[in-house]
Amino acid sequence: MTHTAPTARQTSPARTVLISGAGIAGPALALWLHRYGFEPTVVERAPKLRPGGYKVDLRGTAIEICKRMGIMDAVRARSTDMQTGSYVDTNNRTVGELPADIFGGRSGDDDEITRGDLARILYERTRDDAEYLFGDSIASLTEDADGVLVTFENAEPRRFDLVVGADGMHSHTRRLVFGDERHFKRHLGAYISIFTAPNDLKLDRHEAYHALPDKLVCAYSSRGETTAKNMFVFASPELTFDHRDTAAQKEILANTFAQDHSWEIPRLLTNAEAADDFYFDSMGVIEMDRWSKGRVVLLGDAAHCTSPASGQGTGLALLGAYHLAGELAAANGDFGRAFAAYEAHLRPGVEHTQKFAEGFVGEMTMDRKWKIQLRLLMVRTLPKMPWRNLIAKKITEDVQKMAHIVPVKEYAEARAGEAEARAGEAEARVTEVVRSGSTV
Ligand SMILES: Cc1cc2nc3c(=O)[nH]c(=O)nc-3n(C[C@H](O)[C@H](O)[C@H](O)COP(=O)(O)OP(=O)(O)OC[C@H]3O[C@@H](n4cnc5c(N)ncnc54)[C@H](O)[C@@H]3O)c2cc1C
């Protein structure tokens, strides 16, 4: 990025905000910014909304944000409604089964939804209030005293008051403004791949796990789905590949599991080839000294990816969007103050979550057979143990502590908009019922 003038404190309120990335954080921010009277524009590199992803947990304070956004009913309607999770042996025999809520450490209103469904809900709630530019990307950013001149790969150049990089772990905005990803990314020693596949195992709201040394393979199917999702995780030092080259990633996955014939691995692996929502990435974290520079700020994974191992990345993206917009609205034009307050509020929770993720990667890819045997023994015997409720409570308490680690700050404008959002949600529900021809 080019700076042509220092940008200390702005007095006239910023109104136009360019958001790079229509994943989770970007559309959530657009929703809040619109509610506060800003004009958000979202640019997304993909030609349309990206549907992929495994199920993601929404817990604790992130649930409160969903309620305030007015999307909680829509989230519940698309809840995975998972009932059970089990470990299976090489012959597909169940070794032990637990209720899904214990697996997920869920409590109260906590819910689970696929990442793709959440992305769609957020997009549908914002597409009339924010401008979306699909199939495009920022080419350059030039900041001056009054704003940022943005050139795009396709669209004509435009000026914006502020720019937000919500373009994921491999953030392009971060690269333009802060430098190469290698300065900020720390690989946690494993890779993860997720894709939609036929539900060959006839799973119904059930998730099956099969563990091998250094590897974990899962498949699940959620409520009302005719398909399943397959997930492959494997321990590995950092690999060199182009994160946009899906064919190369499929090859890495196929080679890594080529010698593994236990359970249904060969069949599940074959499904990767045809998957059009194939996702493959490093279990890594993004660690930065600061999340903003001048008029540009990072949000979600772009700022602080906590890796899929944390189970908190989506919740933190929603919390970040709420607080960034709230601070911008409250700062009345002093965007530097808003960026600092947003970061100060999120950072302690992010750092705690990243530490947890680092430890949990080893739990996902157990490196010794005896560790796997111990896990299987635990899962098999836990339901029969007299103290099972205590253990379940402890698991839930630990997860819940993390799920509440970022408290929800109050912004006067947020509560005012909430009533409106709830009314909108009720209206959307009625429209849905009328459209589907069913009765209430
Ligand atoms: C397809 C996909 C599947 C995923 N599956 C899982 C999963 O199963 N489990 C899990 O824990 N996490 C998954 N993640 C990551 C998870 O979505 C994030 O950790 C979390 O939700 C934070 O969201 P985010 O909006 O910050 O980033 P993301 O959800 O990663 O969204 C970033 C968005 O930015 C877009 N983008 C990238 N480069 C550019 C550019 N140059 N210009 C414009 N836009 C750009 C991307 O296409 C994407 O839509 C997935 C991400 C993606 C993109």
PDB file of N, CA and C and ligand atoms in Angstrom, residues 20-27 43-46 50-56 115 136-138 166-173 192 194 244 277-279 299-302 305 307-309 313-314 317, ligand 1:
ATOM      1  N   SER A  20     -13.090  -6.423   2.029  1.00  0.00           N
ATOM      2  CA  SER A  20     -12.595  -7.456   1.126  1.00  0.00           C
ATOM      3  C   SER A  20     -12.905  -8.816   1.735  1.00  0.00           C
ATOM      4  N   GLY A  21     -13.766  -9.611   1.067  1.00  0.00           N
ATOM      5  CA  GLY A  21     -14.077 -10.961   1.552  1.00  0.00           C
ATOM      6  C   GLY A  21     -15.528 -11.103   1.968  1.00  0.00           C
ATOM      7  N   ALA A  22     -16.244 -12.008   1.271  1.00  0.00           N
ATOM      8  CA  ALA A  22     -17.641 -12.298   1.630  1.00  0.00           C
ATOM      9  C   ALA A  22     -17.723 -13.686   2.244  1.00  0.00           C
ATOM     10  N   GLY A  23     -16.906 -13.916   3.282  1.00  0.00           N
ATOM     11  CA  GLY A  23     -16.976 -15.186   4.014  1.00  0.00           C
ATOM     12  C   GLY A  23     -17.969 -15.027   5.144  1.00  0.00           C
ATOM     13  N   ILE A  24     -17.475 -15.073   6.362  1.00  0.00           N
ATOM     14  CA  ILE A  24     -18.328 -14.885   7.540  1.00  0.00           C
ATOM     15  C   ILE A  24     -18.166 -13.462   8.082  1.00  0.00           C
ATOM     16  N   ALA A  25     -16.906 -13.064   8.313  1.00  0.00           N
ATOM     17  CA  ALA A  25     -16.657 -11.761   8.938  1.00  0.00           C
ATOM     18  C   ALA A  25     -17.136 -10.604   8.065  1.00  0.00           C
ATOM     19  N   GLY A  26     -16.897 -10.692   6.752  1.00  0.00           N
ATOM     20  CA  GLY A  26     -17.226  -9.576   5.853  1.00  0.00           C
ATOM     21  C   GLY A  26     -18.713  -9.240   5.852  1.00  0.00           C
ATOM     22  N   PRO A  27     -19.582 -10.207   5.509  1.00  0.00           N
ATOM     23  CA  PRO A  27     -21.020  -9.900   5.517  1.00  0.00           C
ATOM     24  C   PRO A  27     -21.539  -9.516   6.911  1.00  0.00           C
ATOM     25  N   VAL A  43     -16.213  -6.744  -1.597  1.00  0.00           N
ATOM     26  CA  VAL A  43     -15.635  -7.330  -2.803  1.00  0.00           C
ATOM     27  C   VAL A  43     -15.180  -8.755  -2.486  1.00  0.00           C
ATOM     28  N   GLU A  44     -15.597  -9.693  -3.328  1.00  0.00           N
ATOM     29  CA  GLU A  44     -15.286 -11.110  -3.101  1.00  0.00           C
ATOM     30  C   GLU A  44     -14.614 -11.673  -4.349  1.00  0.00           C
ATOM     31  N   ARG A  45     -13.482 -12.317  -4.133  1.00  0.00           N
ATOM     32  CA  ARG A  45     -12.725 -12.839  -5.268  1.00  0.00           C
ATOM     33  C   ARG A  45     -13.485 -13.936  -6.026  1.00  0.00           C
ATOM     34  N   ALA A  46     -14.199 -14.788  -5.284  1.00  0.00           N
ATOM     35  CA  ALA A  46     -14.922 -15.886  -5.933  1.00  0.00           C
ATOM     36  C   ALA A  46     -16.082 -15.320  -6.766  1.00  0.00           C
ATOM     37  N   ARG A  50     -19.084 -18.647  -1.626  1.00  0.00           N
ATOM     38  CA  ARG A  50     -18.418 -19.950  -1.509  1.00  0.00           C
ATOM     39  C   ARG A  50     -19.183 -20.813  -0.515  1.00  0.00           C
ATOM     40  N   PRO A  51     -19.665 -21.982  -0.966  1.00  0.00           N
ATOM     41  CA  PRO A  51     -20.565 -22.748  -0.120  1.00  0.00           C
ATOM     42  C   PRO A  51     -19.870 -23.656   0.900  1.00  0.00           C
ATOM     43  N   GLY A  52     -18.588 -23.926   0.744  1.00  0.00           N
ATOM     44  CA  GLY A  52     -17.949 -25.040   1.464  1.00  0.00           C
ATOM     45  C   GLY A  52     -17.837 -24.883   2.968  1.00  0.00           C
ATOM     46  N   GLY A  53     -17.362 -25.955   3.555  1.00  0.00           N
ATOM     47  CA  GLY A  53     -17.033 -25.905   4.974  1.00  0.00           C
ATOM     48  C   GLY A  53     -17.747 -26.946   5.801  1.00  0.00           C
ATOM     49  N   TYR A  54     -17.132 -27.311   6.882  1.00  0.00           N
ATOM     50  CA  TYR A  54     -17.668 -28.274   7.835  1.00  0.00           C
ATOM     51  C   TYR A  54     -18.669 -27.551   8.725  1.00  0.00           C
ATOM     52  N   LYS A  55     -19.153 -28.253   9.727  1.00  0.00           N
ATOM     53  CA  LYS A  55     -20.060 -27.582  10.659  1.00  0.00           C
ATOM     54  C   LYS A  55     -19.219 -26.732  11.612  1.00  0.00           C
ATOM     55  N   VAL A  56     -19.760 -25.592  11.939  1.00  0.00           N
ATOM     56  CA  VAL A  56     -19.018 -24.698  12.837  1.00  0.00           C
ATOM     57  C   VAL A  56     -19.874 -24.428  14.076  1.00  0.00           C
ATOM     58  N   ARG A 115     -20.691 -24.083   7.836  1.00  0.00           N
ATOM     59  CA  ARG A 115     -20.129 -22.779   7.505  1.00  0.00           C
ATOM     60  C   ARG A 115     -20.831 -22.180   6.281  1.00  0.00           C
ATOM     61  N   ASP A 136     -14.122 -10.297  -8.100  1.00  0.00           N
ATOM     62  CA  ASP A 136     -13.164  -9.186  -8.202  1.00  0.00           C
ATOM     63  C   ASP A 136     -12.272  -9.164  -6.961  1.00  0.00           C
ATOM     64  N   SER A 137     -11.242  -8.371  -7.034  1.00  0.00           N
ATOM     65  CA  SER A 137     -10.295  -8.305  -5.912  1.00  0.00           C
ATOM     66  C   SER A 137      -9.612  -6.945  -5.938  1.00  0.00           C
ATOM     67  N   ILE A 138      -9.169  -6.511  -4.790  1.00  0.00           N
ATOM     68  CA  ILE A 138      -8.423  -5.252  -4.725  1.00  0.00           C
ATOM     69  C   ILE A 138      -7.090  -5.451  -5.454  1.00  0.00           C
ATOM     70  N   ALA A 166     -11.236  -8.650   5.283  1.00  0.00           N
ATOM     71  CA  ALA A 166     -11.908  -9.800   5.922  1.00  0.00           C
ATOM     72  C   ALA A 166     -11.780 -10.970   4.953  1.00  0.00           C
ATOM     73  N   ASP A 167     -10.583 -11.074   4.369  1.00  0.00           N
ATOM     74  CA  ASP A 167     -10.382 -12.053   3.295  1.00  0.00           C
ATOM     75  C   ASP A 167      -9.611 -13.287   3.740  1.00  0.00           C
ATOM     76  N   GLY A 168      -9.870 -13.699   4.969  1.00  0.00           N
ATOM     77  CA  GLY A 168      -9.447 -15.014   5.424  1.00  0.00           C
ATOM     78  C   GLY A 168      -7.979 -15.148   5.781  1.00  0.00           C
ATOM     79  N   MET A 169      -7.632 -16.390   6.096  1.00  0.00           N
ATOM     80  CA  MET A 169      -6.282 -16.682   6.577  1.00  0.00           C
ATOM     81  C   MET A 169      -5.188 -16.202   5.609  1.00  0.00           C
ATOM     82  N   HIS A 170      -5.466 -16.344   4.306  1.00  0.00           N
ATOM     83  CA  HIS A 170      -4.438 -15.952   3.322  1.00  0.00           C
ATOM     84  C   HIS A 170      -4.744 -14.548   2.799  1.00  0.00           C
ATOM     85  N   SER A 171      -5.124 -13.679   3.677  1.00  0.00           N
ATOM     86  CA  SER A 171      -5.613 -12.348   3.323  1.00  0.00           C
ATOM     87  C   SER A 171      -4.735 -11.597   2.316  1.00  0.00           C
ATOM     88  N   HIS A 172      -5.400 -11.193   1.254  1.00  0.00           N
ATOM     89  CA  HIS A 172      -4.745 -10.399   0.212  1.00  0.00           C
ATOM     90  C   HIS A 172      -4.532  -8.964   0.738  1.00  0.00           C
ATOM     91  N   THR A 173      -5.519  -8.458   1.464  1.00  0.00           N
ATOM     92  CA  THR A 173      -5.402  -7.096   2.018  1.00  0.00           C
ATOM     93  C   THR A 173      -4.200  -7.035   2.979  1.00  0.00           C
ATOM     94  N   ILE A 192      -5.848 -29.836   7.135  1.00  0.00           N
ATOM     95  CA  ILE A 192      -7.243 -30.269   7.217  1.00  0.00           C
ATOM     96  C   ILE A 192      -7.887 -30.140   5.834  1.00  0.00           C
ATOM     97  N   ILE A 194     -11.789 -30.718   3.849  1.00  0.00           N
ATOM     98  CA  ILE A 194     -13.224 -30.923   4.069  1.00  0.00           C
ATOM     99  C   ILE A 194     -13.945 -30.797   2.737  1.00  0.00           C
ATOM    100  N   ARG A 244      -4.447 -21.692  -3.873  1.00  0.00           N
ATOM    101  CA  ARG A 244      -5.559 -21.579  -4.831  1.00  0.00           C
ATOM    102  C   ARG A 244      -5.579 -22.759  -5.797  1.00  0.00           C
ATOM    103  N   ASP A 277     -16.605 -28.343  -3.660  1.00  0.00           N
ATOM    104  CA  ASP A 277     -16.416 -27.392  -2.561  1.00  0.00           C
ATOM    105  C   ASP A 277     -15.210 -27.821  -1.711  1.00  0.00           C
ATOM    106  N   PHE A 278     -14.256 -28.466  -2.362  1.00  0.00           N
ATOM    107  CA  PHE A 278     -13.072 -28.999  -1.688  1.00  0.00           C
ATOM    108  C   PHE A 278     -12.330 -27.881  -0.936  1.00  0.00           C
ATOM    109  N   TYR A 279     -12.104 -28.119   0.335  1.00  0.00           N
ATOM    110  CA  TYR A 279     -11.390 -27.139   1.173  1.00  0.00           C
ATOM    111  C   TYR A 279     -10.155 -27.815   1.745  1.00  0.00           C
ATOM    112  N   LEU A 299      -9.882  -8.095   9.895  1.00  0.00           N
ATOM    113  CA  LEU A 299     -10.987  -8.664  10.677  1.00  0.00           C
ATOM    114  C   LEU A 299     -11.051 -10.176  10.451  1.00  0.00           C
ATOM    115  N   GLY A 300     -11.460 -10.915  11.468  1.00  0.00           N
ATOM    116  CA  GLY A 300     -11.630 -12.369  11.325  1.00  0.00           C
ATOM    117  C   GLY A 300     -10.287 -13.061  11.118  1.00  0.00           C
ATOM    118  N   ASP A 301     -10.314 -14.137  10.327  1.00  0.00           N
ATOM    119  CA  ASP A 301      -9.090 -14.914  10.106  1.00  0.00           C
ATOM    120  C   ASP A 301      -7.949 -14.068   9.551  1.00  0.00           C
ATOM    121  N   ALA A 302      -8.267 -13.049   8.780  1.00  0.00           N
ATOM    122  CA  ALA A 302      -7.216 -12.202   8.208  1.00  0.00           C
ATOM    123  C   ALA A 302      -6.371 -11.582   9.314  1.00  0.00           C
ATOM    124  N   CYS A 305      -6.416 -15.526  12.613  1.00  0.00           N
ATOM    125  CA  CYS A 305      -6.903 -16.903  12.454  1.00  0.00           C
ATOM    126  C   CYS A 305      -6.485 -17.754  13.668  1.00  0.00           C
ATOM    127  N   SER A 307      -7.277 -21.061  13.709  1.00  0.00           N
ATOM    128  CA  SER A 307      -7.234 -22.407  13.114  1.00  0.00           C
ATOM    129  C   SER A 307      -8.525 -23.174  13.403  1.00  0.00           C
ATOM    130  N   PRO A 308      -8.875 -24.107  12.506  1.00  0.00           N
ATOM    131  CA  PRO A 308     -10.085 -24.903  12.737  1.00  0.00           C
ATOM    132  C   PRO A 308     -10.022 -25.689  14.053  1.00  0.00           C
ATOM    133  N   ALA A 309      -8.813 -25.934  14.553  1.00  0.00           N
ATOM    134  CA  ALA A 309      -8.683 -26.703  15.806  1.00  0.00           C
ATOM    135  C   ALA A 309      -9.281 -25.957  16.992  1.00  0.00           C
ATOM    136  N   GLY A 313     -13.192 -19.978  15.467  1.00  0.00           N
ATOM    137  CA  GLY A 313     -12.865 -18.993  14.429  1.00  0.00           C
ATOM    138  C   GLY A 313     -14.082 -18.232  13.941  1.00  0.00           C
ATOM    139  N   THR A 314     -15.183 -18.950  13.769  1.00  0.00           N
ATOM    140  CA  THR A 314     -16.382 -18.296  13.248  1.00  0.00           C
ATOM    141  C   THR A 314     -16.992 -17.369  14.293  1.00  0.00           C
ATOM    142  N   ALA A 317     -15.019 -14.295  14.479  1.00  0.00           N
ATOM    143  CA  ALA A 317     -15.258 -13.424  13.320  1.00  0.00           C
ATOM    144  C   ALA A 317     -16.528 -12.589  13.554  1.00  0.00           C
TER     145      ALA A 317
HETATM  146  C1  LIG B   1     -14.620 -22.387   1.519  1.00  0.00           C
HETATM  147  C2  LIG B   1     -14.238 -22.325   2.976  1.00  0.00           C
HETATM  148  C3  LIG B   1     -14.475 -23.436   3.801  1.00  0.00           C
HETATM  149  C4  LIG B   1     -14.123 -23.386   5.144  1.00  0.00           C
HETATM  150  N1  LIG B   1     -14.370 -24.478   5.916  1.00  0.00           N
HETATM  151  C5  LIG B   1     -14.080 -24.443   7.213  1.00  0.00           C
HETATM  152  C6  LIG B   1     -14.376 -25.533   8.064  1.00  0.00           C
HETATM  153  O1  LIG B   1     -14.916 -26.529   7.618  1.00  0.00           O
HETATM  154  N2  LIG B   1     -14.064 -25.481   9.378  1.00  0.00           N
HETATM  155  C7  LIG B   1     -13.489 -24.362   9.897  1.00  0.00           C
HETATM  156  O2  LIG B   1     -13.218 -24.326  11.093  1.00  0.00           O
HETATM  157  N3  LIG B   1     -13.196 -23.293   9.145  1.00  0.00           N
HETATM  158  C8  LIG B   1     -13.478 -23.307   7.819  1.00  0.00           C
HETATM  159  N4  LIG B   1     -13.182 -22.222   7.047  1.00  0.00           N
HETATM  160  C9  LIG B   1     -12.624 -21.045   7.707  1.00  0.00           C
HETATM  161  C10 LIG B   1     -13.731 -20.322   8.483  1.00  0.00           C
HETATM  162  O3  LIG B   1     -14.724 -19.893   7.597  1.00  0.00           O
HETATM  163  C11 LIG B   1     -13.092 -19.137   9.167  1.00  0.00           C
HETATM  164  O4  LIG B   1     -12.158 -19.618  10.094  1.00  0.00           O
HETATM  165  C12 LIG B   1     -14.033 -18.303  10.005  1.00  0.00           C
HETATM  166  O5  LIG B   1     -15.367 -18.488   9.720  1.00  0.00           O
HETATM  167  C13 LIG B   1     -13.656 -16.835   9.882  1.00  0.00           C
HETATM  168  O6  LIG B   1     -14.251 -16.310   8.721  1.00  0.00           O
HETATM  169  P1  LIG B   1     -13.616 -15.189   7.826  1.00  0.00           P
HETATM  170  O7  LIG B   1     -14.764 -14.491   7.194  1.00  0.00           O
HETATM  171  O8  LIG B   1     -12.610 -14.403   8.569  1.00  0.00           O
HETATM  172  O9  LIG B   1     -12.787 -15.974   6.710  1.00  0.00           O
HETATM  173  P2  LIG B   1     -13.313 -16.920   5.546  1.00  0.00           P
HETATM  174  O10 LIG B   1     -14.551 -17.619   5.906  1.00  0.00           O
HETATM  175  O11 LIG B   1     -12.138 -17.730   5.146  1.00  0.00           O
HETATM  176  O12 LIG B   1     -13.710 -15.911   4.362  1.00  0.00           O
HETATM  177  C14 LIG B   1     -12.775 -15.172   3.636  1.00  0.00           C
HETATM  178  C15 LIG B   1     -13.397 -14.781   2.301  1.00  0.00           C
HETATM  179  O13 LIG B   1     -12.487 -13.929   1.617  1.00  0.00           O
HETATM  180  C16 LIG B   1     -12.459 -14.293   0.265  1.00  0.00           C
HETATM  181  N5  LIG B   1     -11.228 -13.834  -0.354  1.00  0.00           N
HETATM  182  C17 LIG B   1     -10.002 -14.404  -0.321  1.00  0.00           C
HETATM  183  N6  LIG B   1      -9.137 -13.671  -1.035  1.00  0.00           N
HETATM  184  C18 LIG B   1      -9.814 -12.606  -1.509  1.00  0.00           C
HETATM  185  C19 LIG B   1      -9.459 -11.478  -2.304  1.00  0.00           C
HETATM  186  N7  LIG B   1      -8.233 -11.318  -2.808  1.00  0.00           N
HETATM  187  N8  LIG B   1     -10.417 -10.558  -2.583  1.00  0.00           N
HETATM  188  C20 LIG B   1     -11.694 -10.721  -2.135  1.00  0.00           C
HETATM  189  N9  LIG B   1     -12.076 -11.772  -1.384  1.00  0.00           N
HETATM  190  C21 LIG B   1     -11.150 -12.695  -1.073  1.00  0.00           C
HETATM  191  C22 LIG B   1     -12.609 -15.804   0.292  1.00  0.00           C
HETATM  192  O14 LIG B   1     -13.027 -16.323  -0.952  1.00  0.00           O
HETATM  193  C23 LIG B   1     -13.656 -15.980   1.384  1.00  0.00           C
HETATM  194  O15 LIG B   1     -14.952 -15.917   0.871  1.00  0.00           O
HETATM  195  C24 LIG B   1     -13.505 -22.223   5.690  1.00  0.00           C
HETATM  196  C25 LIG B   1     -13.261 -21.117   4.867  1.00  0.00           C
HETATM  197  C26 LIG B   1     -13.630 -21.151   3.516  1.00  0.00           C
HETATM  198  C27 LIG B   1     -13.385 -19.942   2.640  1.00  0.00           C
END
